[in-house]
């Protein structure tokens, strides 16, 4: 019989810790997986104690997911190479800004037969334009990558409230393997082969959520917010089609949890929306609000809007994406916030 597959979770923030609860419990009862799960934790000092020590003795990530116990078979490890050594399955769940550096650190301690799944919502821009996070990991580590994206607010997943999610996989059998690792009665997974679209949805919806937060800050009401969500979805679809390498974008993917559902959830409940609303009401910078409101977590929406804007600029397509552009300009170029509404009024969809 093949030896059980060793799992390493790369990251331990809010979402990483919620996923660790699921994986830790699932591997106890599924023989294909090794029962100990390594979780790489960026070491921090919490009231004089190391965060890894707190997690390993009290089985709770008191900083990023307080109030929820982690299974005792999830072991926090402060050195990334130690955590990843010999892993068969890697679950990546860190802010997208750090992924290149972390991959470079892991090279050589993970076999190219290992398989990975990215839960990272963001895109990167390489010299040749758009770069998906899963492609960066695939290229730097030489392993096959799937992605998981959906309407999954971490605290609700940790509280075992019902939700759906989507795994996108170019090799279906790997997507199904990760479905086995991650699915529970309250965390229902659909596997699709349109992996790039699944991943783009996860990144782009955060830009739309910032726009929705601006509307909340301006007290525009639900009708306006619905327009932001709809026009935002149209721009997400247009962007995905524009950057699909082989015209493989399936419009049906946008109706999966990774598309419409995640967009709605993020525009009503996510941290991008919350910080964008505060941006309007307080006049503080995104960076200041991130420090004040997110307890060390990183905000993905503004950063993604900047990356997308640079890509659109390279291709002379800024005018075709007025909502994405307005979010970027309001966050970084001092464009007046109430111009969020004029970008809706004059959207090409209405022309």
Coordinates of C-alpha atoms in Angstrom, one line a residue:
X1 CA 0.0 0.0 0.0
X2 CA 1.3 3.5 -0.8
X3 CA 2.5 5.4 2.2
X4 CA 0.0 8.1 3.3
X5 CA 0.3 11.6 1.8
X6 CA 2.0 14.2 4.0
X7 CA 0.2 17.6 4.1
X8 CA 1.8 21.0 4.7
X9 CA -0.2 24.2 5.0
X10 CA 1.9 27.2 3.9
X11 CA 0.4 30.1 5.9
X12 CA -1.6 30.5 9.1
X13 CA -3.6 33.7 9.0
X14 CA -7.4 33.9 9.3
X15 CA -8.2 31.8 6.3
X16 CA -5.2 29.4 6.7
X17 CA -6.2 28.6 10.3
X18 CA -9.8 28.0 9.2
X19 CA -8.6 25.6 6.5
X20 CA -6.3 23.9 9.0
X21 CA -9.3 23.1 11.2
X22 CA -10.9 21.2 8.3
X23 CA -7.7 19.5 7.1
X24 CA -6.7 18.5 10.6
X25 CA -10.1 16.8 11.2
X26 CA -10.4 15.2 7.8
X27 CA -7.0 13.5 7.8
X28 CA -7.8 11.6 11.0
X29 CA -10.5 9.6 9.2
X30 CA -9.1 9.3 5.6
X31 CA -6.4 6.7 5.3
X32 CA -4.8 8.2 2.2
X33 CA -3.4 11.1 4.3
X34 CA -0.8 11.2 7.1
X35 CA -2.4 12.1 10.4
X36 CA 0.0 14.9 11.3
X37 CA -0.4 18.1 9.4
X38 CA 2.4 20.7 9.3
X39 CA 1.4 24.3 9.3
X40 CA 4.1 27.0 8.5
X41 CA 3.5 29.9 10.9
X42 CA 5.3 33.3 10.4
X43 CA 6.7 33.6 13.9
X44 CA 5.3 36.5 16.0
X45 CA 5.6 37.5 19.6
X46 CA 2.2 37.7 21.4
X47 CA 2.5 39.0 24.9
X48 CA 6.0 37.6 25.4
X49 CA 5.3 34.2 23.8
X50 CA 5.9 32.8 20.4
X51 CA 2.8 32.3 18.3
X52 CA 3.9 28.8 17.4
X53 CA 4.2 27.8 21.0
X54 CA 0.8 29.1 21.8
X55 CA -0.7 27.2 18.8
X56 CA 1.1 24.0 19.8
X57 CA 0.1 24.1 23.5
X58 CA -3.3 25.8 23.4
X59 CA -4.3 24.7 19.8
X60 CA -5.7 28.1 18.9
X61 CA -4.4 30.8 16.7
X62 CA -5.1 33.5 19.2
X63 CA -4.1 36.3 16.8
X64 CA -5.8 35.4 13.5
X65 CA -8.6 33.1 14.4
X66 CA -9.4 33.6 18.1
X67 CA -12.1 31.5 19.7
X68 CA -11.7 28.4 17.5
X69 CA -9.7 25.4 18.5
X70 CA -7.3 23.8 16.0
X71 CA -7.1 20.0 16.0
X72 CA -4.1 18.7 18.0
X73 CA -2.6 17.0 15.0
X74 CA -2.0 20.4 13.3
X75 CA 1.6 21.3 14.3
X76 CA 2.8 24.9 14.0
X77 CA 6.4 25.2 12.6
X78 CA 8.2 28.5 12.3
X79 CA 10.8 27.6 9.6
X80 CA 9.2 27.1 6.2
X81 CA 11.7 24.5 5.0
X82 CA 11.1 22.4 8.1
X83 CA 7.4 22.6 7.6
X84 CA 7.5 21.7 3.9
X85 CA 10.2 19.0 4.0
X86 CA 9.0 15.9 2.2
X87 CA 5.4 17.2 1.8
X88 CA 3.3 15.4 -0.8
X89 CA 0.4 18.0 -0.7
X90 CA 1.0 21.7 -0.2
X91 CA -1.8 24.1 0.6
X92 CA -0.8 27.7 -0.1
X93 CA -2.7 30.4 1.8
X94 CA -0.5 33.5 2.3
X95 CA -0.9 37.1 1.0
X96 CA 0.0 37.1 -2.7
X97 CA 2.7 39.7 -2.3
X98 CA 5.0 37.1 -0.6
X99 CA 4.6 34.1 -2.8
X100 CA 7.8 34.4 -5.0
X101 CA 10.1 34.6 -1.9
X102 CA 8.4 31.7 -0.2
X103 CA 8.6 29.4 -3.3
X104 CA 12.3 30.2 -3.6
X105 CA 12.8 29.3 0.0
X106 CA 11.1 25.9 -0.5
X107 CA 13.0 24.8 -3.6
X108 CA 14.8 21.5 -3.0
X109 CA 12.8 20.4 0.0
X110 CA 9.7 19.4 -1.9
X111 CA 9.7 16.7 -4.7
X112 CA 8.4 17.6 -8.1
X113 CA 5.9 14.8 -7.6
X114 CA 4.2 16.8 -4.9
X115 CA 0.9 18.6 -5.7
X116 CA -0.2 22.0 -4.6
X117 CA -3.4 24.0 -4.2
X118 CA -3.5 27.7 -4.0
X119 CA -6.2 29.5 -1.9
X120 CA -4.5 32.8 -2.6
X121 CA -6.6 35.6 -4.0
X122 CA -4.5 37.9 -6.1
X123 CA -2.5 38.3 -9.4
X124 CA 1.0 39.3 -10.1
X125 CA 2.4 41.1 -13.0
X126 CA 5.5 39.7 -14.6
X127 CA 7.4 41.5 -17.3
X128 CA 5.1 40.0 -19.9
X129 CA 1.9 41.1 -18.1
X130 CA -0.5 39.2 -16.1
X131 CA 0.8 36.3 -14.0
X132 CA -1.4 33.9 -12.0
X133 CA -0.2 33.0 -8.5
X134 CA -0.6 29.3 -9.3
X135 CA 1.7 29.7 -12.4
X136 CA 4.4 31.4 -10.3
X137 CA 4.3 28.4 -7.9
X138 CA 4.1 25.9 -10.7
X139 CA 7.1 27.4 -12.5
X140 CA 9.3 28.0 -9.4
X141 CA 8.6 24.6 -7.7
X142 CA 7.9 22.4 -10.7
X143 CA 4.7 21.0 -9.2
X144 CA 1.2 20.7 -10.5
X145 CA -1.2 23.3 -9.0
X146 CA -4.9 23.4 -8.5
X147 CA -6.8 26.5 -7.0
X148 CA -9.6 26.8 -4.5
X149 CA -11.8 29.9 -4.6
X150 CA -15.3 30.6 -3.3
X151 CA -17.7 32.5 -1.1
X152 CA -15.8 31.5 2.0
X153 CA -15.5 34.1 4.8
X154 CA -13.0 32.4 7.1
X155 CA -14.8 32.9 10.4
X156 CA -18.0 31.4 9.0
X157 CA -16.1 28.4 7.7
X158 CA -14.4 28.0 11.1
X159 CA -17.9 28.2 12.7
X160 CA -18.9 25.4 10.3
X161 CA -21.7 27.4 8.7
X162 CA -22.7 25.9 5.3
X163 CA -20.9 27.2 2.3
X164 CA -19.8 26.2 -1.2
X165 CA -16.5 26.5 -2.9
X166 CA -14.8 25.7 -6.3
X167 CA -11.6 23.9 -7.1
X168 CA -10.2 24.5 -10.5
X169 CA -7.7 21.9 -11.7
X170 CA -6.0 21.3 -15.0
X171 CA -5.5 17.6 -14.0
X172 CA -8.9 16.5 -12.7
X173 CA -7.5 13.7 -10.6
X174 CA -5.5 16.2 -8.5
X175 CA -8.6 18.4 -8.1
X176 CA -10.5 15.4 -6.8
X177 CA -7.7 14.5 -4.4
X178 CA -7.9 17.9 -2.9
X179 CA -11.7 17.6 -2.7
X180 CA -11.2 14.5 -0.6
X181 CA -8.8 16.4 1.7
X182 CA -11.0 19.5 2.1
X183 CA -14.7 18.7 1.7
X184 CA -17.0 18.4 4.7
X185 CA -20.8 18.3 5.0
X186 CA -20.8 22.1 5.5
X187 CA -17.9 22.9 3.0
X188 CA -19.2 21.6 -0.3
X189 CA -16.8 21.5 -3.2
X190 CA -17.3 21.5 -7.0
X191 CA -14.3 20.6 -9.2
X192 CA -14.1 22.3 -12.6
X193 CA -11.3 22.3 -15.3
X194 CA -11.4 26.0 -16.0
X195 CA -8.7 26.6 -13.4
X196 CA -7.4 30.0 -14.7
X197 CA -10.9 31.5 -14.6
X198 CA -11.5 30.2 -11.1
X199 CA -8.3 31.9 -10.0
X200 CA -9.0 35.2 -11.8
X201 CA -12.4 35.4 -10.2
X202 CA -10.8 35.1 -6.7
X203 CA -8.4 38.0 -7.5
X204 CA -10.7 40.4 -9.4
X205 CA -13.7 40.3 -7.1
X206 CA -11.6 42.1 -4.4
X207 CA -11.4 45.1 -6.7
X208 CA -15.2 45.2 -7.1
X209 CA -15.6 44.8 -3.3
X210 CA -13.5 48.0 -2.8
X211 CA -15.9 49.8 -5.1
X212 CA -18.9 48.4 -3.1
X213 CA -17.3 49.7 0.1
X214 CA -16.9 53.1 -1.4
X215 CA -20.6 53.1 -2.2
X216 CA -21.4 52.1 1.4
X217 CA -19.2 54.9 2.7
X218 CA -21.1 57.3 0.4
X219 CA -24.4 55.8 1.7
X220 CA -25.6 55.2 -1.9
X221 CA -28.0 52.3 -1.0
X222 CA -28.5 48.8 -2.2
X223 CA -29.6 49.6 -5.7
X224 CA -26.3 51.4 -6.4
X225 CA -24.3 48.5 -4.8
X226 CA -26.2 46.0 -7.0
X227 CA -25.1 48.1 -10.1
X228 CA -21.4 47.9 -8.8
X229 CA -21.7 44.2 -8.4
X230 CA -23.2 43.6 -11.9
X231 CA -20.9 46.0 -13.7
X232 CA -18.0 44.6 -11.7
X233 CA -18.9 41.1 -12.8
X234 CA -19.0 42.3 -16.5
X235 CA -15.5 43.7 -16.1
X236 CA -14.3 40.5 -14.5
X237 CA -15.6 38.4 -17.4
X238 CA -14.2 40.9 -20.0
X239 CA -10.8 40.8 -18.3
X240 CA -10.7 37.0 -18.0
X241 CA -11.5 36.7 -21.8
X242 CA -8.9 39.3 -22.6
X243 CA -6.1 37.5 -20.8
X244 CA -7.1 33.9 -21.4
X245 CA -4.1 32.3 -23.2
X246 CA -6.2 29.8 -25.2
X247 CA -9.7 31.3 -25.2
X248 CA -10.8 28.6 -22.8
X249 CA -12.9 30.9 -20.5
X250 CA -16.2 29.2 -19.8
X251 CA -18.9 31.8 -18.9
X252 CA -20.5 29.1 -16.7
X253 CA -17.5 29.3 -14.3
X254 CA -18.7 32.7 -13.3
X255 CA -21.9 31.1 -12.0
X256 CA -19.9 28.8 -9.7
X257 CA -19.2 29.7 -6.1
X258 CA -15.8 31.2 -7.2
X259 CA -17.6 33.8 -9.3
X260 CA -21.0 35.3 -8.5
X261 CA -21.3 33.9 -5.0
X262 CA -17.8 35.0 -3.9
X263 CA -18.4 38.4 -5.5
X264 CA -21.7 38.9 -3.5
X265 CA -20.2 37.7 -0.2
X266 CA -17.1 39.9 -0.6
X267 CA -19.2 43.0 -1.5
X268 CA -21.3 42.6 1.6
X269 CA -19.1 40.9 4.2
X270 CA -15.4 41.0 3.3
X271 CA -12.6 43.1 4.7
X272 CA -12.0 44.9 1.4
X273 CA -15.5 46.3 1.6
X274 CA -15.1 47.2 5.3
X275 CA -11.8 49.0 4.8
X276 CA -13.0 50.9 1.7
X277 CA -16.1 52.1 3.6
X278 CA -13.8 53.4 6.4
X279 CA -11.6 55.1 3.7
X280 CA -14.6 57.2 2.7
X281 CA -15.7 58.0 6.3
X282 CA -12.3 58.7 7.9
X283 CA -10.2 60.2 5.1
X284 CA -7.2 58.0 6.2
X285 CA -5.0 56.2 3.8
X286 CA -5.5 52.5 2.9
X287 CA -2.2 51.7 4.6
X288 CA -3.2 53.4 7.9
X289 CA -6.6 51.6 7.9
X290 CA -5.0 48.3 7.1
X291 CA -2.8 48.7 10.2
X292 CA -5.7 49.8 12.4
X293 CA -8.4 47.5 11.3
X294 CA -6.8 44.2 10.1
X295 CA -4.6 43.1 13.0
X296 CA -1.6 42.4 10.7
X297 CA -3.6 40.9 7.8
X298 CA -3.0 42.3 4.3
X299 CA -5.7 43.8 2.1
X300 CA -5.8 42.3 -1.4
X301 CA -8.2 44.6 -3.3
X302 CA -6.2 47.8 -3.7
X303 CA -3.0 45.9 -4.5
X304 CA -4.8 43.9 -7.1
X305 CA -6.3 47.0 -8.6
X306 CA -2.8 48.5 -9.0
X307 CA -1.5 45.4 -10.7
X308 CA -4.5 45.2 -13.0
X309 CA -4.3 48.9 -13.8
X310 CA -0.6 48.6 -14.9
X311 CA -1.6 45.6 -17.2
X312 CA -4.5 47.5 -18.7
X313 CA -2.3 50.6 -19.3
X314 CA 0.3 48.5 -21.1
X315 CA -2.4 47.3 -23.4
X316 CA -4.1 50.7 -23.8
X317 CA -7.4 49.3 -22.4
X318 CA -7.9 51.5 -19.4
X319 CA -11.1 53.1 -20.9
X320 CA -12.7 49.7 -21.3
X321 CA -12.6 49.0 -17.5
X322 CA -14.0 52.2 -15.9
X323 CA -14.9 50.5 -12.6
X324 CA -11.5 48.8 -12.1
X325 CA -9.9 52.1 -13.1
X326 CA -11.9 54.2 -10.7
X327 CA -11.1 52.0 -7.8
X328 CA -7.4 52.2 -8.6
X329 CA -7.4 56.0 -9.0
X330 CA -9.4 56.6 -5.8
X331 CA -7.0 54.4 -3.8
X332 CA -3.8 55.6 -5.2
X333 CA -4.2 58.8 -7.2
X334 CA -6.4 61.0 -5.1
X335 CA -9.4 60.8 -7.5
X336 CA -12.5 62.1 -5.6
X337 CA -14.5 59.3 -4.1
X338 CA -17.9 60.5 -5.4
X339 CA -16.6 59.9 -8.9
X340 CA -17.3 56.2 -8.2
X341 CA -20.9 57.1 -9.1
X342 CA -20.0 58.9 -12.3
X343 CA -18.0 55.9 -13.5
X344 CA -21.2 53.8 -13.1
X345 CA -23.4 56.4 -14.9
X346 CA -21.1 56.5 -17.9
X347 CA -20.1 52.8 -18.0
X348 CA -19.8 51.4 -21.5
X349 CA -22.5 48.9 -20.5
X350 CA -24.9 51.8 -20.5
X351 CA -23.8 53.3 -23.8

